[in-house]
Coordinates of C-alpha atoms in Angstrom, one line a residue:
X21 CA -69.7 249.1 177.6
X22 CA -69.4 247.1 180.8
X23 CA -66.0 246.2 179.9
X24 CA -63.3 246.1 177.3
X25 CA -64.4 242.4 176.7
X26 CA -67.4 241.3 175.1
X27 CA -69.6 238.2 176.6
X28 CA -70.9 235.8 173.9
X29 CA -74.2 233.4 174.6
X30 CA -74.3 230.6 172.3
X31 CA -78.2 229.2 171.4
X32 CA -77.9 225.5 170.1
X33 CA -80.6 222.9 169.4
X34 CA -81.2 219.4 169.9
X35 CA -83.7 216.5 169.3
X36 CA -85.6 218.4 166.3
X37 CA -85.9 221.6 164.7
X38 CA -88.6 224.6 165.0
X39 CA -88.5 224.3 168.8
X40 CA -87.9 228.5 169.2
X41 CA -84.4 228.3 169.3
X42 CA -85.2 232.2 167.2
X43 CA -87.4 233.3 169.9
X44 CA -85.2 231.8 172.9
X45 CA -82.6 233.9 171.1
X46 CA -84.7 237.3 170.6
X47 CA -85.8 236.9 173.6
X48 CA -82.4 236.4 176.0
X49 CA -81.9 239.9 173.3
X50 CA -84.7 241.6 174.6
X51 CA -83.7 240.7 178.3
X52 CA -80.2 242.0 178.4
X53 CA -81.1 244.8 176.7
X54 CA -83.5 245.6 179.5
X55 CA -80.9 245.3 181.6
X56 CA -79.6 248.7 179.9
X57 CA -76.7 246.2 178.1
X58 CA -75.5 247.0 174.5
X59 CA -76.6 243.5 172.9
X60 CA -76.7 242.5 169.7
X61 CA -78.0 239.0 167.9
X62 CA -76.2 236.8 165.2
X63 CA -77.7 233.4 163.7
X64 CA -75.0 231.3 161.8
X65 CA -76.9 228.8 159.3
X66 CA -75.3 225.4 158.4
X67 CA -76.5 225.6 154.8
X68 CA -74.0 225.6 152.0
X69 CA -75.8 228.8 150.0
X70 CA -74.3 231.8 150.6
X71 CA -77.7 233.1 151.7
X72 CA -81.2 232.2 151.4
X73 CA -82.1 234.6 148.8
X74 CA -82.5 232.0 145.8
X75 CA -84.4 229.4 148.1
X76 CA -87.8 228.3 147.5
X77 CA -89.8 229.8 150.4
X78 CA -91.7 226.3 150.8
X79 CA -87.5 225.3 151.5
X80 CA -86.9 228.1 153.9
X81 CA -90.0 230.3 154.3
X82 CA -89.4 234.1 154.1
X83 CA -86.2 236.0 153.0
X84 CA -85.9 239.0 155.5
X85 CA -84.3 241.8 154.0
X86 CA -81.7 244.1 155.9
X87 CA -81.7 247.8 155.5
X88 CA -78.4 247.2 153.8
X89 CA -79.9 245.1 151.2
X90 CA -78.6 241.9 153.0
X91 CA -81.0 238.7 152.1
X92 CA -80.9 236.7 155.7
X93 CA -82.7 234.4 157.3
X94 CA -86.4 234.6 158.9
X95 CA -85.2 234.1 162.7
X96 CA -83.7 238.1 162.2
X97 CA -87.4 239.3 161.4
X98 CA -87.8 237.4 165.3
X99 CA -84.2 240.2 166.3
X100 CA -85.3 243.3 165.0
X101 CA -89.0 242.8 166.6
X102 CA -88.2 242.0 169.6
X103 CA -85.0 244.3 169.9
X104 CA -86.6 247.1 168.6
X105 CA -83.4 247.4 166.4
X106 CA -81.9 247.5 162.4
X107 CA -79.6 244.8 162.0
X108 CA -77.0 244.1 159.2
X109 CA -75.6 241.8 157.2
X110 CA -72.9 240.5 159.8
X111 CA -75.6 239.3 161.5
X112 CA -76.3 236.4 159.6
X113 CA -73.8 234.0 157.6
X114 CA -73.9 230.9 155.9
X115 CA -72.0 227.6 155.4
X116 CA -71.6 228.4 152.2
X117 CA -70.6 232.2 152.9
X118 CA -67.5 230.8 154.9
X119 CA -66.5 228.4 152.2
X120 CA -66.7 231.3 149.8
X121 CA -64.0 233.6 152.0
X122 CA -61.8 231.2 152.6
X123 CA -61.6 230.1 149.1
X124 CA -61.1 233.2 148.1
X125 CA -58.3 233.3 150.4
X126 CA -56.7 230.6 149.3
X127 CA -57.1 231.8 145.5
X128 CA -55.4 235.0 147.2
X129 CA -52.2 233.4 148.5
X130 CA -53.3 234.4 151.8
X131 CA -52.2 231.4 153.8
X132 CA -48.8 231.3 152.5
X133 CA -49.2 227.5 151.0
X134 CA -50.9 226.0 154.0
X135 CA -53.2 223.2 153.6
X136 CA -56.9 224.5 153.9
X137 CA -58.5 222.5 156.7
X138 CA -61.6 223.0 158.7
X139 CA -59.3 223.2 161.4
X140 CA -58.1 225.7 161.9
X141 CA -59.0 228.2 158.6
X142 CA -63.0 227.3 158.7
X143 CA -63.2 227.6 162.4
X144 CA -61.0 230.3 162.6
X145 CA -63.3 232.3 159.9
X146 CA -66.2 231.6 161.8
X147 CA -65.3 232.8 164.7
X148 CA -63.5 236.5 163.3
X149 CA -66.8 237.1 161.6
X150 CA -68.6 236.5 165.4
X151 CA -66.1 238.5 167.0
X152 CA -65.9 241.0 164.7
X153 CA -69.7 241.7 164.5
X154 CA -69.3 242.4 168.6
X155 CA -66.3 244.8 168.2
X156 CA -67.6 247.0 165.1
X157 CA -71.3 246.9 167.4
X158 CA -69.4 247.4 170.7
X159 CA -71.2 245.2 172.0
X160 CA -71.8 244.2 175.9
X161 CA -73.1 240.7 174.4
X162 CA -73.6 239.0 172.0
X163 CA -76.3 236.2 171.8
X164 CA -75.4 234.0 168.9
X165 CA -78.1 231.6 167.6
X166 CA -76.4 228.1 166.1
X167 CA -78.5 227.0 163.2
X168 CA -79.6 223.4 162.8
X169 CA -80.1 220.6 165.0
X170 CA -76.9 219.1 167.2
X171 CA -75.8 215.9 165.8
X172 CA -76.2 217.3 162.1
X173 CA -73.0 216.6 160.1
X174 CA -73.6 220.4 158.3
X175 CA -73.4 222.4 162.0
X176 CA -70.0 220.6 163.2
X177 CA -67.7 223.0 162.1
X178 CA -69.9 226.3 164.3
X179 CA -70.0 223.9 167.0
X180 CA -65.8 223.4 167.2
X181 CA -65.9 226.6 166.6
X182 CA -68.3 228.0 169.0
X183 CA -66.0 225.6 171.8
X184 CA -62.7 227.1 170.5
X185 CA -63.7 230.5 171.0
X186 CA -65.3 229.5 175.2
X187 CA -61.5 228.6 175.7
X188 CA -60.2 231.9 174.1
X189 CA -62.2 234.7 176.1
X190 CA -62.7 233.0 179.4
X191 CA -65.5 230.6 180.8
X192 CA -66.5 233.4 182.7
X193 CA -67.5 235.4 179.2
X194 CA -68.9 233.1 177.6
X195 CA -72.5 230.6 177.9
X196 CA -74.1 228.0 176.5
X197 CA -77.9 227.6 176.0
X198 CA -79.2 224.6 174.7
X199 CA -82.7 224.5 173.1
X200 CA -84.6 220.6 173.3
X201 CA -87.8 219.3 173.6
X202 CA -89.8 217.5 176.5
X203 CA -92.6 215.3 174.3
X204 CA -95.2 214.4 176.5
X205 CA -96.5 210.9 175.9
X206 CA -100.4 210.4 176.1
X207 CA -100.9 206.7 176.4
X208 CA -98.4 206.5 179.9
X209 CA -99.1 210.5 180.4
X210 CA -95.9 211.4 181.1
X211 CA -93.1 214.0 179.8
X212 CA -89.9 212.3 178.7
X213 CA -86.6 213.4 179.5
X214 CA -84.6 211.0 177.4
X215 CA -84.5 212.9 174.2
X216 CA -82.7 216.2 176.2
X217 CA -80.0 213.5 177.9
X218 CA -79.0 212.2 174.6
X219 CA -78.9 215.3 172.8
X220 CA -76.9 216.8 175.6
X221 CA -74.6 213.9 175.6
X222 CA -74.0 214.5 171.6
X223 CA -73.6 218.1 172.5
X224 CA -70.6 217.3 175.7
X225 CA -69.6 214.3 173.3
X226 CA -68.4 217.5 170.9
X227 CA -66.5 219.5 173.8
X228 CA -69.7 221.6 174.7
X229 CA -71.6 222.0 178.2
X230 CA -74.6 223.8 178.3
X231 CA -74.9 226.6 181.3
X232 CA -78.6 226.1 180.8
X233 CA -81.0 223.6 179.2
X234 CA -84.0 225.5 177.6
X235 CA -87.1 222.5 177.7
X236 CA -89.6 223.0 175.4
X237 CA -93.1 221.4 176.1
X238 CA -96.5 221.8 176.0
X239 CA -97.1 221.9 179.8
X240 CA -94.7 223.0 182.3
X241 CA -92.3 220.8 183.9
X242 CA -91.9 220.1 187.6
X243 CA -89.1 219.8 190.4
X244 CA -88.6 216.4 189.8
X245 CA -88.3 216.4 185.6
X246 CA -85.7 219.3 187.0
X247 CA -84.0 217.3 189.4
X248 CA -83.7 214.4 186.9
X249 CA -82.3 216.7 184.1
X250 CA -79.9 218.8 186.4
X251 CA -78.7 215.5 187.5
X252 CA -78.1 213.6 184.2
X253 CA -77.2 216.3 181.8
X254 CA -74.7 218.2 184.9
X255 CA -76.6 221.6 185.2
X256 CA -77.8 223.1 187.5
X257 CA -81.5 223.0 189.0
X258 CA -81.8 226.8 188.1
X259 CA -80.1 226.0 185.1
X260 CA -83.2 223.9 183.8
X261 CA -85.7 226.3 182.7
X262 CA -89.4 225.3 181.6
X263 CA -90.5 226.9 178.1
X264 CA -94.6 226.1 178.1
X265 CA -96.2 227.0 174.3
X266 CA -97.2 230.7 174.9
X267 CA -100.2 232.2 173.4
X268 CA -98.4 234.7 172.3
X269 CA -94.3 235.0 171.0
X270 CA -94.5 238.2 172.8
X271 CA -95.2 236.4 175.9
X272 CA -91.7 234.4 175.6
X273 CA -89.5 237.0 177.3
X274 CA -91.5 237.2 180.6
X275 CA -92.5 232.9 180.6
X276 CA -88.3 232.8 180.8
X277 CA -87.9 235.5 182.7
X278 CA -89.9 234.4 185.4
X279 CA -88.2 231.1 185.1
X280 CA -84.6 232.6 185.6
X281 CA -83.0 231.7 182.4
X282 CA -81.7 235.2 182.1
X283 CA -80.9 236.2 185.9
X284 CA -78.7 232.4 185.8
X285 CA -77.2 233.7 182.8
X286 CA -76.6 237.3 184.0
X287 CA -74.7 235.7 187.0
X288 CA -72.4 233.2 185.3
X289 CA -71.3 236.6 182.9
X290 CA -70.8 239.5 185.5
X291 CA -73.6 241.8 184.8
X292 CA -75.1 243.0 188.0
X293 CA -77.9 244.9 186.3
X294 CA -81.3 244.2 187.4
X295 CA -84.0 244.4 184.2
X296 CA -86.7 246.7 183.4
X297 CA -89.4 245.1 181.6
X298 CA -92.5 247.6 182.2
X299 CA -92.6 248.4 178.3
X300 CA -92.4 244.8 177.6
X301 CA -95.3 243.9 180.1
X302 CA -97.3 246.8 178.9
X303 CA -97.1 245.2 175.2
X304 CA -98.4 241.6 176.8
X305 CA -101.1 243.5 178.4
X306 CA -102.1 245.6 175.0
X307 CA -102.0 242.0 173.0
X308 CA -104.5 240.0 176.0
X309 CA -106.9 242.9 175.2
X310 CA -106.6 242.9 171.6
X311 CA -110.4 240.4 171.0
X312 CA -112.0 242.5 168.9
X313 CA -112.0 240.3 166.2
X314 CA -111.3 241.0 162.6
X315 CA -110.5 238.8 159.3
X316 CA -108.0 239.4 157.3
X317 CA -107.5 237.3 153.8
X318 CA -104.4 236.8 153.0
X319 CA -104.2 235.8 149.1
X320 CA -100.9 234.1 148.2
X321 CA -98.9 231.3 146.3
X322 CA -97.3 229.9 149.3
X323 CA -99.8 229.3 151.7
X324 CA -99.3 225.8 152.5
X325 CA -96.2 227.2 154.6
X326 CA -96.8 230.2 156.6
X327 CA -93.2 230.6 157.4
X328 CA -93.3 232.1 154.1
X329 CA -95.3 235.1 155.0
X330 CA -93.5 235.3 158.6
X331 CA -93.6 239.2 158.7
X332 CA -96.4 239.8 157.1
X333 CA -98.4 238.0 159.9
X334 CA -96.9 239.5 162.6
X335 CA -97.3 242.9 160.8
X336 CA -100.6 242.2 160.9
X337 CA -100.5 241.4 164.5
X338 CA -98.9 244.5 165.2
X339 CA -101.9 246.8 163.4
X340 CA -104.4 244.2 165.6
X341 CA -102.4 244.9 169.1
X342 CA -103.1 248.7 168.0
X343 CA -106.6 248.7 167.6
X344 CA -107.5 246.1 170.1
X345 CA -108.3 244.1 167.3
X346 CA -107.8 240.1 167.4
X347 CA -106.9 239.4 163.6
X348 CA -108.0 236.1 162.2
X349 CA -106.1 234.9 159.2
X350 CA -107.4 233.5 156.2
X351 CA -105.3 232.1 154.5
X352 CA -106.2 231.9 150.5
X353 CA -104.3 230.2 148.3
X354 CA -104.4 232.3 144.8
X355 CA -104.1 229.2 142.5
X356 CA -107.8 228.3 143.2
X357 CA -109.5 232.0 142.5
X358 CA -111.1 233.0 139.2
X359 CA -114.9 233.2 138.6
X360 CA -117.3 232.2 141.1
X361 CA -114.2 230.4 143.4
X362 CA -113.3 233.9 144.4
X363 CA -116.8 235.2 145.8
X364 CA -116.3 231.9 147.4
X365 CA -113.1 232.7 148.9
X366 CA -113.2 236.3 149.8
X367 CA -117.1 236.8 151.0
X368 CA -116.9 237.8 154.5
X369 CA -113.7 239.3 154.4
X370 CA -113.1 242.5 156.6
X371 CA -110.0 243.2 154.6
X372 CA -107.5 241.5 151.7
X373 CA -104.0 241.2 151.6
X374 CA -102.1 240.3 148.4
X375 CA -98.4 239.6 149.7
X376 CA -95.2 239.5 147.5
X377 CA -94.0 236.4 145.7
X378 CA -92.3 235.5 142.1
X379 CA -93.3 233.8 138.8
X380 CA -96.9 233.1 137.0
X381 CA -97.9 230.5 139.0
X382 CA -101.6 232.1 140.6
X383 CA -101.0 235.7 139.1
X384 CA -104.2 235.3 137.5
X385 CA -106.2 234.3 141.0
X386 CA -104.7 237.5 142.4
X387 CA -105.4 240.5 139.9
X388 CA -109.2 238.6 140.5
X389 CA -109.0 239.2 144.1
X390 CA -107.8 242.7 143.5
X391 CA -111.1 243.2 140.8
X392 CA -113.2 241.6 143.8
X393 CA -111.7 244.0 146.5
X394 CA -111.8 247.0 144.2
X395 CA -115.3 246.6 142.7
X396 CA -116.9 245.9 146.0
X397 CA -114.7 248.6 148.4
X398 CA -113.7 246.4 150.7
X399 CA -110.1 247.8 152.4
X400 CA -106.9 246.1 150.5
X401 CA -103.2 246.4 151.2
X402 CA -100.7 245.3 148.5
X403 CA -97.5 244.4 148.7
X404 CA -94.6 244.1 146.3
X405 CA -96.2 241.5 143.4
X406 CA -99.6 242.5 145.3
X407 CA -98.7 246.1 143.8
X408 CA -98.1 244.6 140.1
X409 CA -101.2 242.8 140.4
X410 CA -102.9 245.7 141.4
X411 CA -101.7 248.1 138.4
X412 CA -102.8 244.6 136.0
X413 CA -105.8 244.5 137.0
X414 CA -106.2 248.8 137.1
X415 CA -105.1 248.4 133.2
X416 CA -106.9 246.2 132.0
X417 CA -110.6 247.5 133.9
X418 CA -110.3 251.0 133.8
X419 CA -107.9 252.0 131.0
X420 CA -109.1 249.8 128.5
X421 CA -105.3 248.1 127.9
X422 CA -106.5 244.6 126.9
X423 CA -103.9 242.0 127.5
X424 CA -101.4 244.4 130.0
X425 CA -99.6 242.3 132.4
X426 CA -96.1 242.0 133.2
X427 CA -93.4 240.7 130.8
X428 CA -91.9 238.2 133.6
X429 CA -95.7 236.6 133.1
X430 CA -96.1 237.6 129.2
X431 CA -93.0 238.3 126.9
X432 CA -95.7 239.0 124.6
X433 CA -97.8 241.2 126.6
X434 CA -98.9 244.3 124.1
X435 CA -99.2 246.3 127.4
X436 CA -96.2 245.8 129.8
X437 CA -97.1 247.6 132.4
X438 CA -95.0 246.4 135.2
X439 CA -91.6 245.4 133.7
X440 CA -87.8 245.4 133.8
X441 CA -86.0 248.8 134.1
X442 CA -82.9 248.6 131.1
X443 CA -80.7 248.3 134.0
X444 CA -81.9 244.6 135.3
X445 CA -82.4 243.0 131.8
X446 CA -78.7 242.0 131.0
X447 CA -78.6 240.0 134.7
X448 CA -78.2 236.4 134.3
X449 CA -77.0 235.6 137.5
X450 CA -80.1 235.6 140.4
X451 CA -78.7 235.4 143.6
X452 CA -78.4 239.3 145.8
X453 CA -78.8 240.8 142.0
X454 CA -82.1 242.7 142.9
X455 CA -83.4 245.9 143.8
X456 CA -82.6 245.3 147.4
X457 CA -82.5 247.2 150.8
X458 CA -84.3 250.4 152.2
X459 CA -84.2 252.9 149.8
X460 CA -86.0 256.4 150.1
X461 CA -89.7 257.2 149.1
X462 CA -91.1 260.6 148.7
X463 CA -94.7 260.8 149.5
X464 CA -97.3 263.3 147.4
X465 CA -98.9 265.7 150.0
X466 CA -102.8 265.3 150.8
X467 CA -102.8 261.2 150.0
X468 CA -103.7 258.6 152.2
X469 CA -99.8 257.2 152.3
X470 CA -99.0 260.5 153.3
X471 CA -101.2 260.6 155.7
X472 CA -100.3 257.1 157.2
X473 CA -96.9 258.0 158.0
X474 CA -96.6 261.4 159.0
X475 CA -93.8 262.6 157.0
X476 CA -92.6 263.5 153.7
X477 CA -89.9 261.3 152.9
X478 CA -89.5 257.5 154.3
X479 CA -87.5 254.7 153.5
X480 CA -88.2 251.3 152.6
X481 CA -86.8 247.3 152.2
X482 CA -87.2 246.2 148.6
X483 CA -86.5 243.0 147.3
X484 CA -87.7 243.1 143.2
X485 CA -86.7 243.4 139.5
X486 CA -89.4 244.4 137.7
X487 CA -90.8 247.9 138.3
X488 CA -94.3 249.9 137.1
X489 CA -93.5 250.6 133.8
X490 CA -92.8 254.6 133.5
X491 CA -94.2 254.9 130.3
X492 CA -97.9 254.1 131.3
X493 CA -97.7 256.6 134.6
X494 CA -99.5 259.2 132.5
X495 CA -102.2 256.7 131.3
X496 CA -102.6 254.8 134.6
X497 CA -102.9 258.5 136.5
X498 CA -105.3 259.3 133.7
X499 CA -107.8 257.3 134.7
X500 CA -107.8 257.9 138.5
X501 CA -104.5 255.8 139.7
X502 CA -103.2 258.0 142.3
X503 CA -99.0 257.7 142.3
X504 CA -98.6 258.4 145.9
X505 CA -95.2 257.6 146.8
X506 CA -92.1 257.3 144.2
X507 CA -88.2 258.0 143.7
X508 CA -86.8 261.4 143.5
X509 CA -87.2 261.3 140.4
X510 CA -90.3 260.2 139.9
X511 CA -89.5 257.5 137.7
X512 CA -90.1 254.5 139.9
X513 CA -93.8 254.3 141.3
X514 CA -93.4 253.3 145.2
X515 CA -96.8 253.1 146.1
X516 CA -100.3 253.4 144.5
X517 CA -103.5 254.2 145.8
X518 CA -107.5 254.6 145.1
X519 CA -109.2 257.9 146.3
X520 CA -112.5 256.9 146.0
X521 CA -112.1 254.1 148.1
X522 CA -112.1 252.5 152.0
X523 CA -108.2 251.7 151.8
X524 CA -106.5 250.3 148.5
X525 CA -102.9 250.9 148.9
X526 CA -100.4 248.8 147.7
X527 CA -96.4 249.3 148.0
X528 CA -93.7 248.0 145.8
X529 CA -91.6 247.5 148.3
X530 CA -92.3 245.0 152.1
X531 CA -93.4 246.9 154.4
X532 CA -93.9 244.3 156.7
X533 CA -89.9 244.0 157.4
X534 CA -90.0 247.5 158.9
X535 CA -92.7 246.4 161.5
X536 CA -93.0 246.2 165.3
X537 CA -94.9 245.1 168.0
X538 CA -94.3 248.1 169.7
X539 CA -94.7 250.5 166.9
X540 CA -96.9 248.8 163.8
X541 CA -96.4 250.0 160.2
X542 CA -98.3 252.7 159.4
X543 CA -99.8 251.0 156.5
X544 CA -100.5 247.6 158.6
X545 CA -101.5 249.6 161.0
X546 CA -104.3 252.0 159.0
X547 CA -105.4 248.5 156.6
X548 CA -106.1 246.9 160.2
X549 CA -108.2 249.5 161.2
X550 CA -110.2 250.4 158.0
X551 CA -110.5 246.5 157.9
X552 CA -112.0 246.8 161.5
X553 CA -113.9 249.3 160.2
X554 CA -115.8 247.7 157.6
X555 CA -116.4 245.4 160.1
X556 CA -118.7 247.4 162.3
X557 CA -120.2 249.0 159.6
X558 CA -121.2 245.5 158.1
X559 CA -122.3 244.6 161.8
X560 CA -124.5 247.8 161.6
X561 CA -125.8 247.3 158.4
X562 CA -127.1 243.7 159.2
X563 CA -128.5 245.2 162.6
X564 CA -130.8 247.0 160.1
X565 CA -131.6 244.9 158.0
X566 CA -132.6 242.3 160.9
X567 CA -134.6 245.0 163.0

């Protein structure tokens, strides 16, 4: 460590939400850390649930499971990419999380008869859970991402606290970074500035002044807009840094980088460091030469938000950036598949993902995109319910078991082939009662998993209840199912595969959480490329056909 005393940057937001205040975060991680810097990233979320785990994705898009099991929020997918690291469940608390303790704590006797107030027991439990993560990490820094928008009632109390804790380790150890937006005007073509000076104003009206002002836009700012912020809002010039839309997330490092965000930070903190960013730059370089393009259908229930399959896009980025390969998304919602609608859907298709999700709605439309991908050998990747669907639709075509499905879509099913193991079916309550976390898989020798990663025994994040049932292994194996990665003791069926086949894989648990941009999934990563290969080979074959 630099010193006995951790720094702290705090990430807040103003004017509306979805600016990048997640990839402003990540990316101040990924700085510092190329400054050779022990850093580690926190997001605190307003939100009274404890976590987001028994949220509708269309309220909060993705859950991103921790190694530990911990169900956080989607920005930490954003952390672990760009840091290159496994995070843990201290890295993300709720609202509701903080009411929880303290309750608790009051139940307890803990305060001695106290009245509980926000001040000082809900601040004060905010900020020993932020100051504890940096001491059990031993952290250098720690950049800490305020959920919400400023002027929301629900992020108050992480804002008092966020200026208590300024006061108690030193102005010098501590920074503020505030996210807003610039919204450029079309009729009188001009970028405003008036939105950042009242959201800064709500922010100093709460104790807080930014270090720097983060301005989002769509085109970048000049000297003057600079000027005129640096003289309203009290920061200084090199203070107000211009955050253009990238092309690319990836790109969001070097864009704020070259604007000085982090060498104005670096200098208000005491760390003399200078930053090495050649692996970074190589990365930006690999993804500007990825334009081979490639489609990949993604077959889901929530496609109307992609937020909801966060990962698994930028896992699919990741197995592009390998290959060269520019992946196009299709995005297929599985409600509207069944008969002729999915020839419709799917033609064209270089590969087809079937992601995770829960309940009936569009199960059907699914286990007909897997019939469509496994009839006509076109490369598949299955994930989670995409594995279920897979072992339906397996079932009921080549073993004959008329009517299998899974129980959570059936009760009545006469073939439950995926269902609940005897340990999950006396749970009533739903939230963090799962099969969550990374958990180990043991590979069968010779198969294409095997293969793909290279080792005997990995470990992956699950987030499920019902299983493949183990009584219909033998029957499912029979008729040329291939069990290729399970539990030690072979009772739960990791992941499945077809041998006479391009690529059909699916996993029962998200590989997509365990993704990089600097090191893909295995399984993204060979799906991408048989997907790129079918797409030659189609290429070729119409060549032919024309000549």
């Amino acid at each position: 460590m630099v010193g006995t005393q951790p720094k702290f940057i705090f990430v807040t937001g103003g004017v509306a939400s979805g600016l990048g205040k997640g990839i402003t975060t990540a990316s101040l991680g990924r700085l510092f850390a190329s400054r050779g810097l022990k850093v580690v990233l926190q997001k605190l979320d307003p939100y009274i649930n404890v976590d987001p785990g028994t949220m509708n994705p269309f309220e909060h898009g993705e859950v991103f499971v921790l190694d530990d099991g911990a169900e956080t929020d989607l920005d930490l997918g954003h952390y672990e990419r760009f840091l290159d690291a496994d995070l843990h469940r201290g890295s993300n608390f709720t609202t509701g999380a903080v009411y929880s303790s303290v309750i608790a704590k009051e139940r307890r006797g803990d305060y001695l008869g106290k009245t509980v107030q926000v001040i000082p027991h809900i601040t004060d439990e905010i900020k020993e859970r932020v100051r504890s993560l940096a001491d059990a990490e031993q952290a250098d820094l720690l950049v800490v991402e305020i959920g919400g928008t400023v002027g929301d009632i629900e992020s108050l109390p992480f804002l008092e606290a966020i200026r208590q804790l300024r006061n108690e380790v030193g102005r010098n150890n501590c920074a503020f970074v505030h996210v807003s937006l610039m919204p450029f005007i079309g009729p009188s073509g001009e970028l405003k500035t008036k939105p950042t000076q009242h959201s800064v104003k709500e922010l100093r009206s709460l104790g807080l002044q930014p270090d720097t002002i983060v301005c989002r836009s769509d085109r970048p700012i000049g000297r003057n807009l600079k000027e005129k912020i640096s003289l309203l809002c009290d920061v200084p010039i090199s203070g107000v840094i211009s955050a253009v839309d990238a092309q690319s997330i990836y790109e969001v490092p070097l864009i704020l980088h070259k604007e000085g965000l982090d060498a104005e930070l670096a200098t208000h903190l005491g760390f003399a460091t200078e930053p090495d960013l050649s692996e970074w730059e190589a990365l930006v370089e690999r993804v500007h030469r990825a334009t081979d393009p490639v489609t990949i259908a993604v077959v889901g229930k929530y496609v109307n938000l992609r937020d909801a399959y966060l990962s698994v896009m930028e896992a699919l980025r990741h197995g592009g950036i390998h290959h060269g390969a520019d992946v196009e998304i299709r995005w297929v919602a599985s409600d509207d598949l069944g008969g002729q609608a999915t020839e419709e859907s799917l033609a064209g298709a270089d590969g087809i993902l079937i992601p995770g999700g829960f309940g009936v709605r569009g199960v059907e439309g699914k286990v007909a995109a897997v019939r469509f991908v496994r009839e006509r050998a076109i490369p598949f990747l299955g994930i989670c319910l995409g594995l279920q669907c897979a072992v339906i639709e397996f079932a009921r075509s080549a073993c004959g078991l008329e009517g299998a499905n899974s129980s959570e879509f059936d009760p009545a099913t006469p073939h439950p082939v995926i269902d609940l193991l005897p340990e999950q079916k006396d749970v009533t309550d739903l939230g963090a009662t799962m099969r969550l976390g990374a958990q180990p898989c043991y590979l069968v020798e010779g198969t294409l998993a095997a293969r793909a990663y290279g080792e005997a025994v990995v470990e992956e994040r699950h987030r499920h209840r019902f299983e493949v049932n183990p009584n219909y292994h033998r029957v499912l194996t029979d008729a040329g199912l291939v069990i290729s990665g399970h539990s030690k003791n072979g009772r739960l069926a990791e992941i499945i595969e077809l041998p006479d086949h391009p690529f059909f894989v699916a996993g029962q648990f998200h590989p997509e959480l365990r993704s990089r941009p600097t090191r893909p999934h295995p399984l993204f990563r060979d799906f991408v490329g048989a997907a790129q290969a079918e797409r030659h080979a189609r290429s070729r074959r119409a060549v032919v056909v024309s000549s």
